[in-house]
Structures are given as C-alpha cells and as structure tokens.
Short mmCIF file of C-alpha atoms in Angstrom, two decimals:
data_model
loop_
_atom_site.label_atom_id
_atom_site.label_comp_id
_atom_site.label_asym_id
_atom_site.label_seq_id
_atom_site.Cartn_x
_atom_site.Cartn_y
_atom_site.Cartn_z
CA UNK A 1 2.57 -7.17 -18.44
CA UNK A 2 6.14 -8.02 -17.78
CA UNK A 3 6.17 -4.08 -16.02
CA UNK A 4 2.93 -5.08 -13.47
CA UNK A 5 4.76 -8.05 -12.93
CA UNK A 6 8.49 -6.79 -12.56
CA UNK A 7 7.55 -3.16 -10.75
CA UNK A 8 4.49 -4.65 -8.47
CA UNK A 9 7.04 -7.82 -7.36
CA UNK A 10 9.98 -5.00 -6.55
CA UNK A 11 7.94 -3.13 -4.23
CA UNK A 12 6.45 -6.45 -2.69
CA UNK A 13 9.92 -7.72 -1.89
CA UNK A 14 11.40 -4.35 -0.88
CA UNK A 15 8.57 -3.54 1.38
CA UNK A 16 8.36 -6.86 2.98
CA UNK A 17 12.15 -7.46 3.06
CA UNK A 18 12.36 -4.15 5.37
CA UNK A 19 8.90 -4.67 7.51
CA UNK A 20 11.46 -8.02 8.52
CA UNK A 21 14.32 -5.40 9.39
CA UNK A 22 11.81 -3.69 11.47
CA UNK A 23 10.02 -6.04 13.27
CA UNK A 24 13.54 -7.74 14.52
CA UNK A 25 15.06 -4.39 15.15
CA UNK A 26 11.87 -2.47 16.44
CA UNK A 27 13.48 1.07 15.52
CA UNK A 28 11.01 3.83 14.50
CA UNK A 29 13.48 5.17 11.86
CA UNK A 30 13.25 1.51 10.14
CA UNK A 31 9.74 2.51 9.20
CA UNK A 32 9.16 0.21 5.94
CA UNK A 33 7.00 2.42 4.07
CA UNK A 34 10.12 5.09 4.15
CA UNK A 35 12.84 2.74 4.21
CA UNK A 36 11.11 0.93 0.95
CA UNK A 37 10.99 4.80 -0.83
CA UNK A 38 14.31 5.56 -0.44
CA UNK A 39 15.21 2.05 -1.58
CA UNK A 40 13.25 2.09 -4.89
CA UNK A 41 14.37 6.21 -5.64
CA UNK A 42 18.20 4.76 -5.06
CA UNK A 43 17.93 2.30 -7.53
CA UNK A 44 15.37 4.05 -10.34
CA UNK A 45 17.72 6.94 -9.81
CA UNK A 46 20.89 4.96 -10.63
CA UNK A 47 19.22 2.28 -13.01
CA UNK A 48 18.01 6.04 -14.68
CA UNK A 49 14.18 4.81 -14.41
CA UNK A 50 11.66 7.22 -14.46
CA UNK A 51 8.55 7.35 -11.95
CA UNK A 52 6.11 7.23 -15.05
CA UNK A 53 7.74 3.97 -15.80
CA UNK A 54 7.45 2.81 -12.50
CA UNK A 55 3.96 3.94 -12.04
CA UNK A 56 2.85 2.29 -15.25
CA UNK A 57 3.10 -1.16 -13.52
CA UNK A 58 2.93 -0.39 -9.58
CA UNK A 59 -0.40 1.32 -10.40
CA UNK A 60 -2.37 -1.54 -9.38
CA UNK A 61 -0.74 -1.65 -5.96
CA UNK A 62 -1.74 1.96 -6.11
CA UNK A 63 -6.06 0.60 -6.40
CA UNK A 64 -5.88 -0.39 -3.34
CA UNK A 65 -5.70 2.85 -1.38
CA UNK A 66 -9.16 3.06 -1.06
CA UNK A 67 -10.05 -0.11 0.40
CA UNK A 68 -7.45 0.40 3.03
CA UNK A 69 -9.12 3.39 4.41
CA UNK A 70 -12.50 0.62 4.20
CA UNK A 71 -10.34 -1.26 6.31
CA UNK A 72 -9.88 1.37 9.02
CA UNK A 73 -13.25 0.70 9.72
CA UNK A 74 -12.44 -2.73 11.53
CA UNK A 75 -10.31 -0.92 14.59
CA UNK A 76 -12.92 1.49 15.01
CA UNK A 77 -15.44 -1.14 15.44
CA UNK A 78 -13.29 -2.55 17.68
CA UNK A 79 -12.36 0.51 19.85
CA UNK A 80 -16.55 1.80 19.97
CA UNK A 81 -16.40 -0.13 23.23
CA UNK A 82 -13.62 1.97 24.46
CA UNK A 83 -15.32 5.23 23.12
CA UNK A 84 -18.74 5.01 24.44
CA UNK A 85 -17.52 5.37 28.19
CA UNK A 86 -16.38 8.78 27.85
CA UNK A 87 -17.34 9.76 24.02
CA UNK A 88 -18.33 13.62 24.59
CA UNK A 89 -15.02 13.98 25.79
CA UNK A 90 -12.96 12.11 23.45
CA UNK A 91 -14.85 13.28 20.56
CA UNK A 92 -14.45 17.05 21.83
CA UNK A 93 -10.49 16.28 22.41
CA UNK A 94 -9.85 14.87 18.65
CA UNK A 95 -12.00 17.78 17.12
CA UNK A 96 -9.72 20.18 19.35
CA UNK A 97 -6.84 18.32 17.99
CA UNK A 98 -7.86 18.08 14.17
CA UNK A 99 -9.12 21.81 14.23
CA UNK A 100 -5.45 23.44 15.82
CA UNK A 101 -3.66 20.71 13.19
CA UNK A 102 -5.32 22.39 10.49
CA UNK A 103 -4.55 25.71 11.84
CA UNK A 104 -1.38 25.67 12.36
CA UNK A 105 0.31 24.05 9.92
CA UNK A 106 -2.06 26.07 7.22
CA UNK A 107 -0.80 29.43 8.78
CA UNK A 108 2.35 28.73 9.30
CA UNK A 109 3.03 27.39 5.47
CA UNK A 110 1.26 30.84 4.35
CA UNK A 111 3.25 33.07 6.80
CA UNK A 112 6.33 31.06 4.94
CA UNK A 113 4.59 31.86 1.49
CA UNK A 114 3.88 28.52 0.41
CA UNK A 115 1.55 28.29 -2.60
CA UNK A 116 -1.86 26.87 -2.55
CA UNK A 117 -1.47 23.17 -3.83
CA UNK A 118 1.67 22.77 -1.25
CA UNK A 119 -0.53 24.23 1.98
CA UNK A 120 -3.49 21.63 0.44
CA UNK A 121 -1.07 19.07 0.37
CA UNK A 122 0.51 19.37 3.65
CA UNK A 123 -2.53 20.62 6.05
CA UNK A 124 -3.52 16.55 6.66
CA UNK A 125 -0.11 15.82 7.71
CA UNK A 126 -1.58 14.79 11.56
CA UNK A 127 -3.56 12.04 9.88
CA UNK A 128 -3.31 8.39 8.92
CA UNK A 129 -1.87 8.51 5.37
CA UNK A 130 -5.46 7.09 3.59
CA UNK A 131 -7.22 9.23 4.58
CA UNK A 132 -4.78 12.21 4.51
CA UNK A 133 -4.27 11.72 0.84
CA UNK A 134 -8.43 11.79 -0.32
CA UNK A 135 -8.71 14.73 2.16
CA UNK A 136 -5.62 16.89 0.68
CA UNK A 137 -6.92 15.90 -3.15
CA UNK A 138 -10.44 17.39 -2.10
CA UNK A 139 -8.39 20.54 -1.60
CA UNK A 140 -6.54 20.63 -4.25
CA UNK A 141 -3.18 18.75 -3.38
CA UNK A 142 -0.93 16.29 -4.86
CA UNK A 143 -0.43 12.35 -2.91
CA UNK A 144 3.32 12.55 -3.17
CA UNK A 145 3.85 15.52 -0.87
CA UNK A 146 1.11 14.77 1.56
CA UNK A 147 2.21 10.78 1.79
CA UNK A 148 5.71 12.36 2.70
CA UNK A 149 4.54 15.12 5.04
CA UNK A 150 2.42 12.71 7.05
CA UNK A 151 5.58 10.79 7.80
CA UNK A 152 6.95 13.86 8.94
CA UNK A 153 4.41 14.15 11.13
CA UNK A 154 3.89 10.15 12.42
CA UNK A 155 8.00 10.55 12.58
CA UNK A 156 8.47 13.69 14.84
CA UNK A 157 5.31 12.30 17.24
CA UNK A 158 6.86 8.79 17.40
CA UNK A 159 10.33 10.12 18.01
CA UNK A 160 9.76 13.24 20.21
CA UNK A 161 6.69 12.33 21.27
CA UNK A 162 6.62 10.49 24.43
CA UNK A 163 9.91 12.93 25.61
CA UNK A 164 8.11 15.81 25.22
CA UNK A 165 4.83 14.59 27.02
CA UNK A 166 6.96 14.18 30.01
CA UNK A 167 9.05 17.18 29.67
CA UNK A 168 5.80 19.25 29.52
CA UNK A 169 4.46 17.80 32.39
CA UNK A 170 1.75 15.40 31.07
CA UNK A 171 3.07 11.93 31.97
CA UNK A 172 5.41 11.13 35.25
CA UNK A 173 9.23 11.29 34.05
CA UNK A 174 10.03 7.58 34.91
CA UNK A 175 7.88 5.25 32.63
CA UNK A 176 7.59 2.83 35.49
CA UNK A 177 5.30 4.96 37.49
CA UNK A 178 2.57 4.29 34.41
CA UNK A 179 3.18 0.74 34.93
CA UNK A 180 1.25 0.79 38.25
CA UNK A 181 -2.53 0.87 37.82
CA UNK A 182 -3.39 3.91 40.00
CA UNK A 183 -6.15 6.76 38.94
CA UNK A 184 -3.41 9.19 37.72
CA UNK A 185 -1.28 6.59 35.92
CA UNK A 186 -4.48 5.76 33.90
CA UNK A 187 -5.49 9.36 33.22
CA UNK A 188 -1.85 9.80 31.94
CA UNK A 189 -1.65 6.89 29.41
CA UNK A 190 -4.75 8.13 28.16
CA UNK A 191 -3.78 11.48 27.68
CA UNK A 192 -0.56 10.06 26.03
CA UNK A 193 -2.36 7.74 23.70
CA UNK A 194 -4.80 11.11 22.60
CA UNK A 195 -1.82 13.36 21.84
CA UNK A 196 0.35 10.55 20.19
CA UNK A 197 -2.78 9.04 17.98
CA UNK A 198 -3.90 12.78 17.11
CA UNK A 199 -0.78 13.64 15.14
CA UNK A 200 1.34 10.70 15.40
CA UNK A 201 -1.24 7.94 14.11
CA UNK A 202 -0.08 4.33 12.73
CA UNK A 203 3.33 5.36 13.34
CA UNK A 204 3.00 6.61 16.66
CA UNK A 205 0.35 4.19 17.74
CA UNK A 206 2.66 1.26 16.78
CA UNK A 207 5.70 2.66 19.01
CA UNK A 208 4.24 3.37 22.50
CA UNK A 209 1.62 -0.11 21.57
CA UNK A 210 4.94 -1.83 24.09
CA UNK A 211 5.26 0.39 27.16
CA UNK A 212 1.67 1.84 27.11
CA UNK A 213 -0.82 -0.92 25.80
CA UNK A 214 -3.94 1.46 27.12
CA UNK A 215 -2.46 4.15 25.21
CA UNK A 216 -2.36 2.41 22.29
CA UNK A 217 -5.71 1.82 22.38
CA UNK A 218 -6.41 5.05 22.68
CA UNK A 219 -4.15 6.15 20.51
CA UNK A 220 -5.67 4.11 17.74
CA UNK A 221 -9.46 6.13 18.76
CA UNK A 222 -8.19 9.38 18.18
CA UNK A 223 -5.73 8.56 15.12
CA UNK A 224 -9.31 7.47 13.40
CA UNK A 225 -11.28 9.62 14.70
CA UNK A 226 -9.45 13.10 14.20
CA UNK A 227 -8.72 11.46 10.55
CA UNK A 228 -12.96 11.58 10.46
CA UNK A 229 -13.48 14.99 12.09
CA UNK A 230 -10.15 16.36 9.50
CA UNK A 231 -11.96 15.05 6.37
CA UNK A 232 -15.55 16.49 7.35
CA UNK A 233 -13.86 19.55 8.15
CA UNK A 234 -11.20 20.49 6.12
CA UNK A 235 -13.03 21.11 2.39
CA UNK A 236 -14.91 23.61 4.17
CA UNK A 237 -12.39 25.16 6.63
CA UNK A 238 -8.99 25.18 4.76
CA UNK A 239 -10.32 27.53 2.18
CA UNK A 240 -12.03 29.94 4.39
CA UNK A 241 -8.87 30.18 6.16
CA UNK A 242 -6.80 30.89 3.58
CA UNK A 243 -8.99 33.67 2.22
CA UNK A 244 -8.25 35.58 4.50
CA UNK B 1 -12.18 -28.44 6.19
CA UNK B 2 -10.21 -25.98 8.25
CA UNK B 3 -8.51 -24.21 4.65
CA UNK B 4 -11.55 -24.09 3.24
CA UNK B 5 -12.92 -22.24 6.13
CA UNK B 6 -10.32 -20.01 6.08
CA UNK B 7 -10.27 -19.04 2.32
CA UNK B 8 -14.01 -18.89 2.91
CA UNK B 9 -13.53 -15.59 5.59
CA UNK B 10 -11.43 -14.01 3.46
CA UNK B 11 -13.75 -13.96 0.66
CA UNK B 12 -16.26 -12.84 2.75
CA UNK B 13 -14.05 -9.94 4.28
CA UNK B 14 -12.95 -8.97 0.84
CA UNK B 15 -16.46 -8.84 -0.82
CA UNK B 16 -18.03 -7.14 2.68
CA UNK B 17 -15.36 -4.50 1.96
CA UNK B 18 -15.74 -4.11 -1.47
CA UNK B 19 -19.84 -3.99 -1.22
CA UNK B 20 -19.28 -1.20 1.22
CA UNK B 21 -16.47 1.05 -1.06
CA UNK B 22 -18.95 0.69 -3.93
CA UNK B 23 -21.54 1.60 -1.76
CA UNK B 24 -19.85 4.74 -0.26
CA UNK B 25 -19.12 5.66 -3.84
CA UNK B 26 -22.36 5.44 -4.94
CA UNK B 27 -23.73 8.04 -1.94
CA UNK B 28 -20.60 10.22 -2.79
CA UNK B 29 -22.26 11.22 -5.69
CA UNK B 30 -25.27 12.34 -4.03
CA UNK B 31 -23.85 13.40 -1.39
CA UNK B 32 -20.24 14.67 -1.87
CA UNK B 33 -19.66 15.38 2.17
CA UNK B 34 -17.18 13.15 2.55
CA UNK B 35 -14.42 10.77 0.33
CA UNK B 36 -16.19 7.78 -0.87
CA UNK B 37 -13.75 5.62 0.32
CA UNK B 38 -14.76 7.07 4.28
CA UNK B 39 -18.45 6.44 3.58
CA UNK B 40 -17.23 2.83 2.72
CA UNK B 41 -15.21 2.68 6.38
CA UNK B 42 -18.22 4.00 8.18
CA UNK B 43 -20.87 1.57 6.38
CA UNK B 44 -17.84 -1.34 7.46
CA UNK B 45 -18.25 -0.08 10.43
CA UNK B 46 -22.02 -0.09 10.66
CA UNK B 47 -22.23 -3.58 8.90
CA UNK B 48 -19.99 -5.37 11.61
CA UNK B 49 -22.01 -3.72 14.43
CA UNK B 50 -25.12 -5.08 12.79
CA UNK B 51 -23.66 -8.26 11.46
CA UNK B 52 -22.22 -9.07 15.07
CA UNK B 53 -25.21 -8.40 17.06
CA UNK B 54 -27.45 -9.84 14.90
CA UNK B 55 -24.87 -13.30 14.15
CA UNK B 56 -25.80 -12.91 10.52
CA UNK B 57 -21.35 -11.55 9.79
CA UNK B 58 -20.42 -12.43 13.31
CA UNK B 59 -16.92 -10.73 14.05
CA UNK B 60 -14.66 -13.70 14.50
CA UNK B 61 -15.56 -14.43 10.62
CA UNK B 62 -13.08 -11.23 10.01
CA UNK B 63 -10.56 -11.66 12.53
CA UNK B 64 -7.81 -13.37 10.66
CA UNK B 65 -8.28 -11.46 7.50
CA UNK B 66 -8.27 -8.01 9.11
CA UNK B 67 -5.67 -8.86 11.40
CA UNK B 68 -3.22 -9.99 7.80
CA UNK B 69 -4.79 -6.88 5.97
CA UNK B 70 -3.79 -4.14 8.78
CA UNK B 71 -0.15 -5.68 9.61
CA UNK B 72 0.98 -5.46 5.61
CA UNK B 73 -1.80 -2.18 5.09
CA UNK B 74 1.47 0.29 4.21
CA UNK B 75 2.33 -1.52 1.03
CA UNK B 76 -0.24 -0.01 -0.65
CA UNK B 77 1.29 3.84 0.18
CA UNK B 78 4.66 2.76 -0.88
CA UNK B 79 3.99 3.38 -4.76
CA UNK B 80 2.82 6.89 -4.24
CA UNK B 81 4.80 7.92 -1.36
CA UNK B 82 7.90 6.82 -4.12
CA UNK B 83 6.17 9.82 -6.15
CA UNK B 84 8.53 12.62 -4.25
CA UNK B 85 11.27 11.92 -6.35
CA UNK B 86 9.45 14.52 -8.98
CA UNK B 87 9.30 16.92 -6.64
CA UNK B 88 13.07 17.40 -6.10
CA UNK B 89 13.53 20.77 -7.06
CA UNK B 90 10.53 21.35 -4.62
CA UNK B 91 12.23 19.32 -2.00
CA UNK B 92 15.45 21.27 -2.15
CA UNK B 93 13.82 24.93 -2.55
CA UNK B 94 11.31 24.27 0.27
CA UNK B 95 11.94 20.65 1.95
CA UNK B 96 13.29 22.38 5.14
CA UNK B 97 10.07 24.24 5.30
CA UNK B 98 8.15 21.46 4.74
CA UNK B 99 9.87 19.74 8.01
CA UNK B 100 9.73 22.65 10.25
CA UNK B 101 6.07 22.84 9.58
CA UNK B 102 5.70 19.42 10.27
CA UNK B 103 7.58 19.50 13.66
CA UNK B 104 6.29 22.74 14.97
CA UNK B 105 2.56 21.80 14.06
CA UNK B 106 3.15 17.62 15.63
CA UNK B 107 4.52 19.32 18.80
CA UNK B 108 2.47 22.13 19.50
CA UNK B 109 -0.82 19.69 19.00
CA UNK B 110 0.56 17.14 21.07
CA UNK B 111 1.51 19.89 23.99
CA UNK B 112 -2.18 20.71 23.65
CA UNK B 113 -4.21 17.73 23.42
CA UNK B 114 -2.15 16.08 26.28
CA UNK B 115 -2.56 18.86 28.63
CA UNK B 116 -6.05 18.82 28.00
CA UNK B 117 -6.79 15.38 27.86
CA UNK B 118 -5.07 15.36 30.94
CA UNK B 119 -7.79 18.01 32.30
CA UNK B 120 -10.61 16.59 30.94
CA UNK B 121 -10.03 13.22 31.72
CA UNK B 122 -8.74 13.62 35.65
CA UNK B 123 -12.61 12.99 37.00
CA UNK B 124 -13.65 10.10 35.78
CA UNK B 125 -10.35 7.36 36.45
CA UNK B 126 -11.22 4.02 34.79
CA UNK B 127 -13.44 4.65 32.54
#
C-alpha cells in the first residue's frame, strides 16, 4: 500500500512539478513526460531502486493507458467538422503519411540489422504514444522502447519541423506572411499542420498551436487519424514487409 | 448547485468512457481488427455525435472534463516511458540507431506529406 501510495504520489508531483516548468517556460525540450523520466531514473538510479519496485506501485497509473486513447476520441469529434470539407483528401494524405512512416523506419532498422521485437517496437514512432504502444505490442514489441522512440519522433518534428518545412519550400520563410489570411497562406498552414501532426503529433501539435492556430487544428486531424490508419494497417503490413 | 453539477459531468464523462472501453473490448474479441482500447475511441466518438444531435449527452456536458483529462493526459505514459532504464545495454549498443531512425524517418515524412498536402490542397483555398 505504502508503495501505490509513495511511487504513484512521486510521479504525480514530478510530472506536474515540470508540466509548471513548461508551461511558464514554453520550451519543447521541457517536455514533462521526458523531463519527469529522466527525473525518476536519476533518483531510482542513485537511491539504487529497481524498476520492478517502482512498477509494483506506479502500475495503477499505468491502467489508465487505455482510457486515454478512449479519450482521443473527444478531439476527433471535435475536428469531424474540419474533416468533412475536404475528407478524401485528408484521409488520402494521412494514409500516405502512415504507410511511408511504416516503411521507412521498418527498412531502415533492418538494413541496420535490428532484430524483430526492436523494428516492432519502433515502426509506430510517428504516432501519438497510446496508440503507438497497443499497435507495436500487436507486433510483437515492448512499451518502453516505443514510448521513447515516439518522443524521438514528436521531438525531431517539433524541433526541426517547422525549419525544415520552410527550407524545403512548403511554407513562406518569414512566419508573418502566414499571418495574413490569403489563399496560399491558408493552403500552407494546412500543409504544415498535416506534416507536423503526421509524425510530430501531441508534441508537435502543441508547439506550432501559437504561431499557426489553423495548423494546429489540422495538425491534431492527421496526428489521430494516421494513429487510426497505422493501427489498421500495421499487424498486417509490418510483417509482410519484413518477410521479405 | 453549481459543484454538484460539475462533479455530476465528470461522472458522466468517466462512466461514458468507461462503457465505451468495455465495449470496444468486448468486440475485440470477436473481432480482433483493431486494439480494444481504439474501438472504445471510435464508439466515444460515435456516442457524442449521437448524444449531441440527439441532446440526450449534449457536448457541453463533457467540455470541462475532457478539457482537464487531455491537458494532464501524459501522466499516464510517464510510468512506462520510465521502463528504458532496463534497456541500457540496448540503449548504449544501439541508442544512436534508434535516433537516426527516428530523425531520418520524422523528416523524410514530413518533406513528403507537406509537399503534397501542399499539391493537393492548392484548389480548393478555405475549405
């Protein structure tokens, strides 16, 4: 009892204790989820705790991943308005997006000569971290690495992400020019919020949500609805992949 | 009462969520296509179309509790996400892999889907 209450209350305070750092400081790298992890391995590692301690009591935080993927369903609700304008399209984009994900990183971890539980549990790591972890454990991989991996993923979009758009051509190179409501400036922060939701999700969502408030929006469509089109796909794709 | 109220729409948000997980894992095991916990976010999804349009779970009933839910959602992947530090022979054999994947696969998807988006979006302005 005294480990629910002792290891659940830790990662309670931690967490919230750093989402305060990060809402006053508003720097990606602050993300709470990672700053929280390398909080709690610090101290197990120098208090010489072992995860399987840990676990034992924070387990019951641990229940609720599923209902937080239930939860997912209220944005999408939300955003159906948004979707139902141009739905062929965006629905065609996010499957483009969640199929070359897929690809990718599953080639390029067996051209590297990972082994099959690693590729399982990296493959989701362009999805929101719910629904990347049931996805990668129908396939055979492990919630620690995939957890991790999608931050890797959220972090390089959220980072990189908007720099690169406009290196490559996609959005004008001075942000103010989106500010302006014209046809192209429109087009862009949608294409923005696609490619930033797509492999970026929460993370990524939450950083352009400031500068590019229709991009968020979309941004939060395609983070849910690629996470959809991975899940339906993957079990079925992955392996066929890798058989060859 | 206006705490009563409020207590009141978080009940009902937690029990319409937890009908529809136990739903979705009840048709997981007749249908295994997808996680039971996404067959729960789609029937959530379904149930506040219906529930809206019809007045009978109107949406504002699961504004404030979604709105708390979502902002603190992340504390629940903290526990597991803390599960790496078994994997640190892993991390230090193949951990640079594991980023370079990561990078090379978050770029190259966001090259393409912006380009395209860009494309396929261009007609049709404000939608």
């Amino acid at each position: 009892m005294l480990d629910i209450v002792g290891f659940c209350g830790l990662t309670i305070v931690v967490f919230l204790g750093w989402f305060t750092v990060q809402q006053k400081t508003r720097k990606v790298l602050l993300n709470p989820v990672l700053m929280s992890l390398l909080t709690l391995i610090g101290l197990f590692l120098l208090l010489g705790i072992p995860y399987s301690d840990y676990m034992q009591g924070a387990q019951y935080i641990n229940i609720l991943l599923e209902p937080a993927v239930v939860l997912l369903g209220y944005p999408l609700y939300k955003q159906l308005r948004l979707l139902r304008a141009q739905w062929r399209k965006i629905v065609l984009i996010c499957f483009i997006a969640a199929f070359s994900s897929l690809t990718i990183s599953a080639l390029l971890a067996n051209v590297m000569g990972l082994e099959d539980w690693l590729i399982a549990s990296l493959v989701t790591l362009n999805i929101t971290t719910a629904i990347a972890m049931s996805t990668s454990a129908e396939l055979g991989g492990t919630g620690a690495i995939t957890a991790n991996i999608v931050f890797i993923g959220g972090m390089t979009g959220s980072i990189a992400g908007v720099y690169w758009l406009r290196l490559i051509g996609v959005i004008q190179p001075i942000s103010d020019n989106l500010s302006t409501s014209s046809r192209e400036s429109i087009t862009e922060q949608k294409a923005l919020g696609l490619a930033i939701g797509s492999t970026a999700h929460a993370i990524g969502t939450a950083t352009i949500v400031k500068e590019f408030p229709l991009g968020a929006a979309y941004s939060s469509t395609a983070l849910i609805l690629c996470a959809i089109i991975s899940a339906i796909i993957a079990p079925f794709y992955i392996p066929l992949l890798l058989s060859f | 009462m206006p705490t009563f109220k409020v207590v009141s729409h978080y009940f009902i948000a937690v029990a319409t969520v937890t009908c529809c997980l136990l739903l979705g894992r009840l048709i997981h095991q007749y249908v295994a296509f997808l996680p039971p916990a996404l067959y729960g976010m789609l029937l959530f999804t379904l149930v506040l179309s219906i529930g809206n349009s019809t007045q009978l779970l109107p949406e504002h009933l699961f504004h404030q509790p979604m709105s708390v839910a979502l902002r603190y959602l992340a504390i629940v992947f903290v526990p597991v996400t803390t599960g790496v530090m078994q994997y640190a022979d892993l991390i230090l054999a193949s951990g640079l892999k594991l980023v370079f994947i990561g990078v090379i696969t978050t770029l190259s998807v966001i090259s393409l889907v912006g380009l395209l988006s860009k494309k396929l979006l261009k007609e049709d302005g404000n939608a």
